[in-house]
Short mmCIF file of C-alpha atoms and ligand atoms in Angstrom, two decimals:
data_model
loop_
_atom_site.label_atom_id
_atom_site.label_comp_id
_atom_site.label_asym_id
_atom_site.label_seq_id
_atom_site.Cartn_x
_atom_site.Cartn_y
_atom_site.Cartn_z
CA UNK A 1 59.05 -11.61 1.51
CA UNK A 2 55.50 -10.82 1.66
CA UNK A 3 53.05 -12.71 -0.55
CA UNK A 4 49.61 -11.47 -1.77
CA UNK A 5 47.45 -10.18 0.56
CA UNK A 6 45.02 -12.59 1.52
CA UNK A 7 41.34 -11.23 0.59
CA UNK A 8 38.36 -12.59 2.94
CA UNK A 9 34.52 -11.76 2.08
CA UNK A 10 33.90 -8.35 4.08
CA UNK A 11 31.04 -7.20 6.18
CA UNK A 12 28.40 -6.38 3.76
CA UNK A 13 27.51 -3.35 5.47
CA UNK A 14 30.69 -1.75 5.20
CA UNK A 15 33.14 -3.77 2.57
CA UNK A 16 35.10 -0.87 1.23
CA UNK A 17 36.24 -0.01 4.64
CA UNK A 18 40.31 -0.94 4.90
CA UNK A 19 39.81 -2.16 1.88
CA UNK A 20 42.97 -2.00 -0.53
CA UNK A 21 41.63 -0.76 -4.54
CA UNK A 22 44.28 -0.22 -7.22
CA UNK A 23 42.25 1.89 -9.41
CA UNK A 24 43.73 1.88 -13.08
CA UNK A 25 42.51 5.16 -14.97
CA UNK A 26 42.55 4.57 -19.08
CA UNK A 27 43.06 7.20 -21.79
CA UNK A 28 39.42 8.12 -22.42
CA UNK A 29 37.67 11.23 -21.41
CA UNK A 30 35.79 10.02 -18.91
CA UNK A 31 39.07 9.76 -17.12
CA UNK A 32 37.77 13.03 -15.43
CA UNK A 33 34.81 10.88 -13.51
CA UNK A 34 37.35 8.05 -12.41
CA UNK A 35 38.51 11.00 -10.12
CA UNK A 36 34.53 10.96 -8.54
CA UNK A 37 35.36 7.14 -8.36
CA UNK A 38 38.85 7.92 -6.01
CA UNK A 39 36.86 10.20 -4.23
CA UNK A 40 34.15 7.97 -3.37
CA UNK A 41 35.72 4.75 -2.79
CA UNK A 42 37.96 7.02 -0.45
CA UNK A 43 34.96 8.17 1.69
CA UNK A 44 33.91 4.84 1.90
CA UNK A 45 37.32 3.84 3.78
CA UNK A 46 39.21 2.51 1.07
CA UNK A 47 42.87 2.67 0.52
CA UNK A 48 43.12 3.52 -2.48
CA UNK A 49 46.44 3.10 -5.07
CA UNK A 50 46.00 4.82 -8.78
CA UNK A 51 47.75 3.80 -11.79
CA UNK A 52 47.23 5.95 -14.83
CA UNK A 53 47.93 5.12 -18.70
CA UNK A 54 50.34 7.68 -20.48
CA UNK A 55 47.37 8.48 -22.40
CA UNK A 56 44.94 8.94 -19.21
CA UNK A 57 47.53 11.53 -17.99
CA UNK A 58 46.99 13.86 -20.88
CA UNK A 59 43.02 13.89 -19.51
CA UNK A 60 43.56 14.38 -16.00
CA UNK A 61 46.86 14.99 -14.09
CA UNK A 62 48.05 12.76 -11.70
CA UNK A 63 48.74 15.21 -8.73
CA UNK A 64 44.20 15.29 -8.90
CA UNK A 65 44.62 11.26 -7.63
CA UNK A 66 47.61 12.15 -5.76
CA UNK A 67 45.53 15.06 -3.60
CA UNK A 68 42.48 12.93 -3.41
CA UNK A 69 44.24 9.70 -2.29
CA UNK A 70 47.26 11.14 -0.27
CA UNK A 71 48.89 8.51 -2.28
CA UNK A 72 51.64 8.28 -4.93
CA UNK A 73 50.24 7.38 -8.12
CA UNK A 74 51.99 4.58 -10.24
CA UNK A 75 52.55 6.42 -13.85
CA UNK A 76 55.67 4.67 -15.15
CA UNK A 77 56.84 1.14 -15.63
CA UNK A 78 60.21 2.45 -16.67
CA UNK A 79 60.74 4.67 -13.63
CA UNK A 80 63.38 4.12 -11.60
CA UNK A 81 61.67 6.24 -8.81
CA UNK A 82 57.96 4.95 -9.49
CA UNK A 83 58.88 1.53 -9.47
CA UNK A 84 60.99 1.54 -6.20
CA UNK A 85 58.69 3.46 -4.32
CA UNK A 86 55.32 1.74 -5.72
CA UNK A 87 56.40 -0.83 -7.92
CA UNK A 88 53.33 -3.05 -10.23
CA UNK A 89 54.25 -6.38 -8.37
CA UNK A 90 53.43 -4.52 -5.23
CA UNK A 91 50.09 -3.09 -6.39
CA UNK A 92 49.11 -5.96 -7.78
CA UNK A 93 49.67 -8.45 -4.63
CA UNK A 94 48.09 -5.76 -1.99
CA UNK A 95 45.11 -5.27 -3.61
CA UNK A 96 41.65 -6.48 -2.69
CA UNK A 97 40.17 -5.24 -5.99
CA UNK A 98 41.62 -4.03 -8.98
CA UNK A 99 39.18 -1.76 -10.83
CA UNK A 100 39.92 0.05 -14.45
CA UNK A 101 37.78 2.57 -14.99
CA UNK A 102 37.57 4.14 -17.95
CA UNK A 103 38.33 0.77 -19.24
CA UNK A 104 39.00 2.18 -23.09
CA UNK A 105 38.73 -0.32 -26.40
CA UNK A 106 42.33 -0.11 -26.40
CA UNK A 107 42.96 -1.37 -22.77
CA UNK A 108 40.51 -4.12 -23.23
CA UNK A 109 42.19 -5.04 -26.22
CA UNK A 110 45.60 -5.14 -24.63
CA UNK A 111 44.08 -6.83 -21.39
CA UNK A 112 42.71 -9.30 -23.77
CA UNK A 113 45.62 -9.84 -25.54
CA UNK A 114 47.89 -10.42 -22.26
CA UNK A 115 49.85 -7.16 -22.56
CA UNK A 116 51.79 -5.73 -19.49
CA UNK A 117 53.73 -3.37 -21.64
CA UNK A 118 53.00 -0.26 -18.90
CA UNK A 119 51.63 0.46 -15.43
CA UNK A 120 48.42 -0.36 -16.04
CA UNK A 121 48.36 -3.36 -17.84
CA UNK A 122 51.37 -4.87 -15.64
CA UNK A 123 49.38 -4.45 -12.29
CA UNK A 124 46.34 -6.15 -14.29
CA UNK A 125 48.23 -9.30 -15.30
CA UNK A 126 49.95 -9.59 -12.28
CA UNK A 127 47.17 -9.59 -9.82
CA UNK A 128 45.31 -12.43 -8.35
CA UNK A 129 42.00 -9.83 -6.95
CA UNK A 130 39.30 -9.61 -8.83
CA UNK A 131 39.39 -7.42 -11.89
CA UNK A 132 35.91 -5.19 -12.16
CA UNK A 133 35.86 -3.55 -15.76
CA UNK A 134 34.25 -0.05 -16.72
CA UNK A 135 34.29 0.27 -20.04
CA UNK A 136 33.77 3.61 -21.58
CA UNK A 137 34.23 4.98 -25.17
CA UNK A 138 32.47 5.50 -28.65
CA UNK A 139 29.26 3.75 -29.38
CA UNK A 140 30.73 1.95 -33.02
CA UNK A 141 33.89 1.24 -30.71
CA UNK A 142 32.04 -0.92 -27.82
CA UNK A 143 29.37 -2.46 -30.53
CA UNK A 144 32.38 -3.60 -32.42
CA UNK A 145 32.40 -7.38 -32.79
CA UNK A 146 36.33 -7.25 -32.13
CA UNK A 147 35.72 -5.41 -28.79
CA UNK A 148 32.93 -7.73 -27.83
CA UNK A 149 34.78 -10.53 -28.42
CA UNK A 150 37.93 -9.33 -26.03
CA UNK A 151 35.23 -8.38 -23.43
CA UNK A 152 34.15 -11.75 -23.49
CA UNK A 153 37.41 -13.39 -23.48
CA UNK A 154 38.66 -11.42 -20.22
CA UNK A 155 34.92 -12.25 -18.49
CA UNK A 156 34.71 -16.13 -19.50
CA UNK A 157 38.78 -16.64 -19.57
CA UNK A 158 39.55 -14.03 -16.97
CA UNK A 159 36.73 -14.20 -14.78
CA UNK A 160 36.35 -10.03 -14.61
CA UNK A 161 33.47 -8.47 -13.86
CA UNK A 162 32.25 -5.64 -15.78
CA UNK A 163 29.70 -2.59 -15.00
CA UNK A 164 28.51 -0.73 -17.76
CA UNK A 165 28.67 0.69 -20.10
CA UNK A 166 25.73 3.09 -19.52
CA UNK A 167 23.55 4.22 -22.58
CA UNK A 168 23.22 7.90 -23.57
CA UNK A 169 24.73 11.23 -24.82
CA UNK A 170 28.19 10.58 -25.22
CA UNK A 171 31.27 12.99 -25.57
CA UNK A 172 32.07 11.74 -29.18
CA UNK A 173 28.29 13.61 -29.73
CA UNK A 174 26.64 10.15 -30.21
CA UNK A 175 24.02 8.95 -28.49
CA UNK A 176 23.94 4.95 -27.57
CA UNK A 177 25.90 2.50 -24.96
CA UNK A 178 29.58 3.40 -24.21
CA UNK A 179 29.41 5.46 -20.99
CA UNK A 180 31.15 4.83 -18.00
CA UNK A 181 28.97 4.22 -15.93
CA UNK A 182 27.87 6.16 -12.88
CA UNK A 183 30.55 6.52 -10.21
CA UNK A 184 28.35 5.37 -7.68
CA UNK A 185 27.40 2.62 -9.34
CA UNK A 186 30.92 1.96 -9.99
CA UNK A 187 31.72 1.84 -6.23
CA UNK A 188 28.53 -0.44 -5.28
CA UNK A 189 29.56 -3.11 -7.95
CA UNK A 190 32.87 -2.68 -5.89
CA UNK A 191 31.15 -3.05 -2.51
CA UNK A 192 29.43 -6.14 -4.00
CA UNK A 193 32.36 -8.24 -5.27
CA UNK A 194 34.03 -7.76 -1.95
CA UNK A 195 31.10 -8.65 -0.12
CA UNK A 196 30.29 -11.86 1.61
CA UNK A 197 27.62 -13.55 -0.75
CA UNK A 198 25.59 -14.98 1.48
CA UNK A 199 22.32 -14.65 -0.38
CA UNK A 200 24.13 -16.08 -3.48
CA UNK A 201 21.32 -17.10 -6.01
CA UNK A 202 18.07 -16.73 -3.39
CA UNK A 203 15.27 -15.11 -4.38
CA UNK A 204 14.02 -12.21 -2.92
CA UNK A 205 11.10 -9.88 -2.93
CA UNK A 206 11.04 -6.54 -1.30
CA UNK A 207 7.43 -4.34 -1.19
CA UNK A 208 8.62 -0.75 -0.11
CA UNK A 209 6.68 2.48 0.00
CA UNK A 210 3.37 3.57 0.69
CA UNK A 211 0.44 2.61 -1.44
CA UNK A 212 -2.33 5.60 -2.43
CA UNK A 213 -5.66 4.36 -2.39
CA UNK A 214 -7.79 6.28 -5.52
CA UNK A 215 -10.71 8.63 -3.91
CA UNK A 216 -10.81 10.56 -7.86
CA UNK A 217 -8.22 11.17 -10.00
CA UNK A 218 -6.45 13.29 -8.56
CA UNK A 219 -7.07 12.79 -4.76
CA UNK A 220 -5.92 9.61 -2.97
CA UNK A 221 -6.04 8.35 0.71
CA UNK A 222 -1.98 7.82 1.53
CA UNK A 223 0.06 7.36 4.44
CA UNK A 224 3.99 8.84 4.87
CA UNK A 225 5.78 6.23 4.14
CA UNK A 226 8.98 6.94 1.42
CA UNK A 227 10.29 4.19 0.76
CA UNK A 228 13.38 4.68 2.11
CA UNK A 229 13.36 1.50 4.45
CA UNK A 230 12.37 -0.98 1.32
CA UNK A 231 15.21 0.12 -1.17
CA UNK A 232 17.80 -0.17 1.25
CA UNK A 233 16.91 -3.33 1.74
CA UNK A 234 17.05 -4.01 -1.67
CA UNK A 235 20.14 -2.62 -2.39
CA UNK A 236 21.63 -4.77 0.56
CA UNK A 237 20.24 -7.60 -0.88
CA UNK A 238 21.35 -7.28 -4.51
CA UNK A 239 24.60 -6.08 -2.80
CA UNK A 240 24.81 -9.92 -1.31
CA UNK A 241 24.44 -11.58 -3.95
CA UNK A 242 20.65 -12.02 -3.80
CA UNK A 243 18.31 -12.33 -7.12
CA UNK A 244 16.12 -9.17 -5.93
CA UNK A 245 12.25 -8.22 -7.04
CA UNK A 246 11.20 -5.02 -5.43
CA UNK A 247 7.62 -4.02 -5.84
CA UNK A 248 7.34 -0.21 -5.33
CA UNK A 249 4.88 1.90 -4.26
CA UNK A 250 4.39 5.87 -5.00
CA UNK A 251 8.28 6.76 -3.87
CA UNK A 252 10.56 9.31 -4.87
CA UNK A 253 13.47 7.55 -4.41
CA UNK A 254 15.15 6.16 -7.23
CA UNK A 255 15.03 1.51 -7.21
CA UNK A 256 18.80 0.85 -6.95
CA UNK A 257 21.01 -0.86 -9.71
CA UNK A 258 21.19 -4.28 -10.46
CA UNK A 259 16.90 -4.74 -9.40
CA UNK A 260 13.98 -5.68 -11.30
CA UNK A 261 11.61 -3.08 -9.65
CA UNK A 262 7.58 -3.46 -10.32
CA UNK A 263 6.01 -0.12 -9.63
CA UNK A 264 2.58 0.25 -8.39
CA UNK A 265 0.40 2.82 -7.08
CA UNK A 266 -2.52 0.79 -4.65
CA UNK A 267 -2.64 -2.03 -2.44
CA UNK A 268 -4.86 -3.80 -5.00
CA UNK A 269 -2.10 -3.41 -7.71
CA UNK A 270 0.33 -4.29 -4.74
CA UNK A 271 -1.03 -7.62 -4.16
CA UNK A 272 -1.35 -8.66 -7.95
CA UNK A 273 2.11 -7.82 -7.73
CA UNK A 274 3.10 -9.60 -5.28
CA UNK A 275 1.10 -12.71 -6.30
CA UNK A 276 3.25 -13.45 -9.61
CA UNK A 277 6.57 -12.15 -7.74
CA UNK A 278 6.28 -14.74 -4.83
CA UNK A 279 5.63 -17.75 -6.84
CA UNK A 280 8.61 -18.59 -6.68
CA UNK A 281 10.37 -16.02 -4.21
CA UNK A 282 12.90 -18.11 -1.28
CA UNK A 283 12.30 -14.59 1.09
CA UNK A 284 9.46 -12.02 1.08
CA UNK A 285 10.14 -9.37 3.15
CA UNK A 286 7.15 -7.18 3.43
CA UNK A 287 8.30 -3.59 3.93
CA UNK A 288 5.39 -1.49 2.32
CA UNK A 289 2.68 0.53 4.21
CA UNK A 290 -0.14 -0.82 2.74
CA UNK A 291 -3.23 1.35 3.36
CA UNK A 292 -5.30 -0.99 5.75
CA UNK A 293 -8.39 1.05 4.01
CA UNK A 294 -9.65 2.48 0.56
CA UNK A 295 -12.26 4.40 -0.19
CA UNK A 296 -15.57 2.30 -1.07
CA UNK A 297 -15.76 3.87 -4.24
CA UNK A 298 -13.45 5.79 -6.07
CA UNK A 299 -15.18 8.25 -8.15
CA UNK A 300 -14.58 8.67 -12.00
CA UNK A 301 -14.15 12.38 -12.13
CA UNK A 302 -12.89 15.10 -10.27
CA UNK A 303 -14.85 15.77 -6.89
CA UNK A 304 -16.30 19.55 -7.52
CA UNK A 305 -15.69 21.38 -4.34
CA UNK A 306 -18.73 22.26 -1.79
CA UNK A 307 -19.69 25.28 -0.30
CA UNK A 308 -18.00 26.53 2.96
CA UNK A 309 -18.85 24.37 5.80
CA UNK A 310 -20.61 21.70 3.65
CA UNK A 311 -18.88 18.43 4.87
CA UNK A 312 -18.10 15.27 3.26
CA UNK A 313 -17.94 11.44 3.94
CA UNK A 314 -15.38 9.01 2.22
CA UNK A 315 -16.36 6.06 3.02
CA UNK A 316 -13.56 3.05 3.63
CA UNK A 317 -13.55 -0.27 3.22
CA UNK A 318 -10.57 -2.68 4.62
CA UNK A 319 -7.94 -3.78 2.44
CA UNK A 320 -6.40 -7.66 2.51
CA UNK A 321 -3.99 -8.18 4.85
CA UNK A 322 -0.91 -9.28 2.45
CA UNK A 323 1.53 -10.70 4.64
CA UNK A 324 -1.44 -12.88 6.37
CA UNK A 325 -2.32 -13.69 3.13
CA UNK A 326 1.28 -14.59 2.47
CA UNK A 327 1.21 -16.90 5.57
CA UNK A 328 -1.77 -18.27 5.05
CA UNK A 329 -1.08 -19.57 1.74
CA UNK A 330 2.56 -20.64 2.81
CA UNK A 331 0.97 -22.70 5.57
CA UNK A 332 3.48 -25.44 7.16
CA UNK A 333 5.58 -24.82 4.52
CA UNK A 334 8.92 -23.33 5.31
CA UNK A 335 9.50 -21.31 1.77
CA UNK A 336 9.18 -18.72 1.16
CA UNK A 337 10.69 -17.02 4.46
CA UNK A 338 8.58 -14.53 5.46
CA UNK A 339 9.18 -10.97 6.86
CA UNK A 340 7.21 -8.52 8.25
CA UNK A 341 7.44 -5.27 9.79
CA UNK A 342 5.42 -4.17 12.76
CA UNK A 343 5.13 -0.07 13.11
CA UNK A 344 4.11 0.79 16.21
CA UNK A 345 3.95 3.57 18.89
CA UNK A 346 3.85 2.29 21.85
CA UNK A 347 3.95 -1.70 23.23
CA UNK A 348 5.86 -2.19 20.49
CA UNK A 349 7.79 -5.72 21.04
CA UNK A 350 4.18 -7.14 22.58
CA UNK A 351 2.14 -5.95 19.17
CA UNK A 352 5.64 -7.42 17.04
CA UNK A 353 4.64 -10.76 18.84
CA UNK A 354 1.27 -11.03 18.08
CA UNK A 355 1.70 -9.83 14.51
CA UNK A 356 4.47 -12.76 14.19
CA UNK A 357 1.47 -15.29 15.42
CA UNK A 358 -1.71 -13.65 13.68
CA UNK A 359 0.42 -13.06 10.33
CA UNK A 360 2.22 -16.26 10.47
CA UNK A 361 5.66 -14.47 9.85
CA UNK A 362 9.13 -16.11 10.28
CA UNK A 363 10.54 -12.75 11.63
CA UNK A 364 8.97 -9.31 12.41
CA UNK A 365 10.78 -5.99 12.58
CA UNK A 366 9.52 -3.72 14.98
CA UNK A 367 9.62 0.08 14.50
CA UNK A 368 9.03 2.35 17.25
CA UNK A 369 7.54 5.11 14.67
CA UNK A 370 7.06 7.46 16.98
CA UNK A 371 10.49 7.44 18.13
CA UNK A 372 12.53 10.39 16.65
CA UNK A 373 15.29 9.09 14.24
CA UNK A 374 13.09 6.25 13.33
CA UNK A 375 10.15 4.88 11.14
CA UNK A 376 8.95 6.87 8.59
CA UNK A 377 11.12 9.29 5.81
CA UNK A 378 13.93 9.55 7.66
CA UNK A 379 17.65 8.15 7.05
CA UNK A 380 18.38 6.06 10.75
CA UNK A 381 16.09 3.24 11.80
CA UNK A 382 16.08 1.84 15.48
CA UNK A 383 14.40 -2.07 15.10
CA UNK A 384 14.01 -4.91 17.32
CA UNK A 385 13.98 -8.13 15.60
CA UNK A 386 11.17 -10.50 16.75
CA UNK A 387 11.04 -13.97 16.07
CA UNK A 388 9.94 -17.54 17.84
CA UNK A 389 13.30 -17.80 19.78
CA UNK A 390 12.65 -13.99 21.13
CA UNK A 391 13.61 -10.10 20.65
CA UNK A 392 16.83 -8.41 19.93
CA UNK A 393 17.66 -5.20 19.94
CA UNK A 394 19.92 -4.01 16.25
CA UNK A 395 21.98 -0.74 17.52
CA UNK A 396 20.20 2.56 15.89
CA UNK A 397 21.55 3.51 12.67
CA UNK A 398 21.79 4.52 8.87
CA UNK A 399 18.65 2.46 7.19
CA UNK A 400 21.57 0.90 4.88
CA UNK A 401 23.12 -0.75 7.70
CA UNK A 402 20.17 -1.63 9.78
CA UNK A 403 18.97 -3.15 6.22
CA UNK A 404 21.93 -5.52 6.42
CA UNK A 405 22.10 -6.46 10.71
CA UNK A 406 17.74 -7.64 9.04
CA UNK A 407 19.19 -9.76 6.08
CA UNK A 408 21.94 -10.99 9.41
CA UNK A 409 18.90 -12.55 10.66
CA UNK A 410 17.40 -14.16 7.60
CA UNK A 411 20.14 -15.25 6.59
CA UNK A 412 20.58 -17.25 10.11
CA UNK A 413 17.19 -18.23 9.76
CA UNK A 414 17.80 -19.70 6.66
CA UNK A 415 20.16 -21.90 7.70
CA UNK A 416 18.24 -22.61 10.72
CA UNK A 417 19.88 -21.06 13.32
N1 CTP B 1 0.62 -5.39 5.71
C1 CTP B 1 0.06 -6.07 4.66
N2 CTP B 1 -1.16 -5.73 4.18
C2 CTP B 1 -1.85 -4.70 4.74
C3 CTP B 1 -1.28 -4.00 5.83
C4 CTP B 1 -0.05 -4.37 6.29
O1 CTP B 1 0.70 -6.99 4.14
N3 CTP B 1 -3.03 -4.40 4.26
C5 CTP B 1 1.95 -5.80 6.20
C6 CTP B 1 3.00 -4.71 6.17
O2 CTP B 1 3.73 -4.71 4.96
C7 CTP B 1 3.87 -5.07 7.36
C8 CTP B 1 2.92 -5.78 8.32
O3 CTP B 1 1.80 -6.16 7.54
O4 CTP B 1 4.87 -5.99 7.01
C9 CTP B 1 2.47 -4.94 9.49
O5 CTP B 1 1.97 -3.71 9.09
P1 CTP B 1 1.41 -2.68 10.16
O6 CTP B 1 0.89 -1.49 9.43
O7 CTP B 1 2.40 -2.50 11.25
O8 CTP B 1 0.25 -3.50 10.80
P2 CTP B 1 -1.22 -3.79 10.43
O9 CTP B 1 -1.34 -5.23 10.07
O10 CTP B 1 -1.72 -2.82 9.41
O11 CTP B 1 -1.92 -3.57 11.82
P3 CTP B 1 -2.16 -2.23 12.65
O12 CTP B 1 -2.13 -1.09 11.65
O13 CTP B 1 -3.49 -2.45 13.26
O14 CTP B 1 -1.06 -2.16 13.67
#
């Protein structure tokens, strides 16, 4: 006889892959979406098992699942075929995460109430995985005290997670909190609860992006930084259970879910930023490109343009280091933990080293900018990770995974390894 599948906390960097979801669809008609969330959690690796509602079915068929899973879908308690070849006790013990999504008022009711009167409901009760909730439906519906109350009873008596609702236009032509929310956001709340949670409750600041240093208002001294390194930091963190403060520069891409993000424009807004952020920060890792210089004096108005061949002189003045600052204030102190990057283009483990002593840095990531597939506004990163004990080499890669072989290291550093 084969018990329930024993679940261990997965690689952060990759949790959904093997992973085994039973993804219960609800009657609501954002149904339609949970087949973006199949899709998704399916690209991500997952093995994923779908049981519908009778009601879900009249929103979306179950031969969409079917196609996107290359799995049966579970429709019917009461079928002699379904439950042979699927069966609820079987879903329920194999999974590594149960997620409903649309979670309607009327499953959450019936959840609450300890129903297993259908497919659904029956692989709910009889799982022992975590249970992570999307609610969807009308605004009155989720404000109602009734359905608060059963939301709260299946988080503080249950112990399931929920993610969403989102707030907005909704099908029902109101406009408030009741929609599901984003699939993707649906399938990194996944990623999270099956991650290992080792940054559980620490503290963590992130400073990503460029900053743009004011020479009028509308022309700035900048550098091409995106971003891009920063936030996927961030969303590792968060994704491991960290408390995460990410202070933004000028970026395009959007701060990821679940992170209070300060943003800021120049290195002097930066560093008042990053003054009430680290009071009481465990890590700071310091991602940003902070402009080394500004101009002097930024003027108040437009600059009016000269003639041809007329030339101009912007004169800059040096910024504060922040991460030396950092250090310096830190002093023998261990906390907070501080990380630095080190972008170079050529001796690029020797500079690491000395940035590590001058900036008095716990770790420094080196970047080989000049390097193609790494550094600046692009998707891979190739790092060494510098630190007192020495240099070692993290395999080239997407920034999200690089982001989580860094938080590897603090993480080890933090328990003093
Ligand atoms: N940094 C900082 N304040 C600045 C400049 C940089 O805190 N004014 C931080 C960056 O966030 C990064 C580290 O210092 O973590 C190294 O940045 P980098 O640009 O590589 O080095 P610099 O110190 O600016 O030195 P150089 O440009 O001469 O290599």
């Amino acid at each position: 006889m084969s018990g329930p599948r024993v679940r261990q906390p997965r690689d952060p960097a990759a949790p959904l892959e093997g992973a085994r979801i039973t993804l219960c669809v609800g009657g609501g008609i954002a149904a339609y979406k949970a087949a973006q969330v199949a899709r998704l959690l399916d690209k991500a690796g997952a093995i994923v098992d779908v049981a519908m509602t009778k009601r879900a079915q009249k929103f979306v068929g179950p031969m969409t699942f079917q196609a996107l899973t290359r799995r049966p879908v579970f429709t019917d308690l009461f079928s002699l075929t379904d439950e042979a070849n699927i069966g609820h006790i079987q879903l329920a013990d194999t999974a590594d995460l149960v997620i409903v999504a649309p979670a309607t008022a009327n499953i959450i009711a019936r959840l609450a109430a300890g129903a297993a009167d259908d497919a659904v409901s029956s692989v709910i009760l009889a799982t022992k995985a975590p249970v992570l909730l999307a609610p969807s439906m009308n605004v009155n519906m989720w404000s109602h005290p009734l359905t608060q109350a059963n939301v709260r009873r299946l988080v503080d008596v249950a112990g399931y997670k929920t993610v969403g609702p989102g707030t907005g236009f909704l099908a029902c032509q109101w406009n408030g909190p009741g929609r599901l929310a984003e699939p993707t956001d649906i399938v990194e709340a996944a990623a999270h609860y099956l991650s290992v949670q080792d940054l559980a409750g620490v503290k963590l600041v992130v400073s990503a992006g460029p900053t743009y240093e004011a020479i009028d208002p509308v022309r700035f001294v900048g550098n091409r930084s995106s971003g891009k390194m920063g936030v996927a930091l961030a969303a590792a963190a968060r994704r491991r259970g960290a408390d995460v403060r990410l202070i933004l520069g000028p970026s395009a891409i959007p701060p990821p879910l679940g992170v209070t993000t300060t943003s800021v424009e120049s290195a002097a807004q930066m560093q008042w930023a990053l003054a009430d952020a680290t009071k009481d920060a465990d890590v700071v890792v310091m991602t940003a490109a902070i402009a080394d210089y500004r101009p002097a004096h930024a003027a108040d108005q437009k600059i009016k343009r000269g003639e041809i061949g007329q030339t101009m002189t912007v004169e800059l003045v040096a910024n504060p280091d922040l991460l030396a600052e950092l250090g310096k204030a830190r002093g023998d102190a261990t906390r907070p933990l501080l990380v630095g990057f080190a972008a170079e283009t050529n001796d690029v483990i020797e500079n690491a080293r000395k940035k590590l002593a001058s900036k008095r840095c716990d770790l420094v990531v080196a970047n080989d900018v000049g390097e193609p597939g790494s550094g600046f506004a692009v998707d891979t990163n190739h790092v060494t990770l510098v630190d007192r004990t020495g240099a070692v080499d993290v395999p080239a890669g997407p920034k999200s995974v690089v982001a989580h072989r860094i938080l590897d290291r603090v993480v080890a550093l933090r328990s003093g390894r």
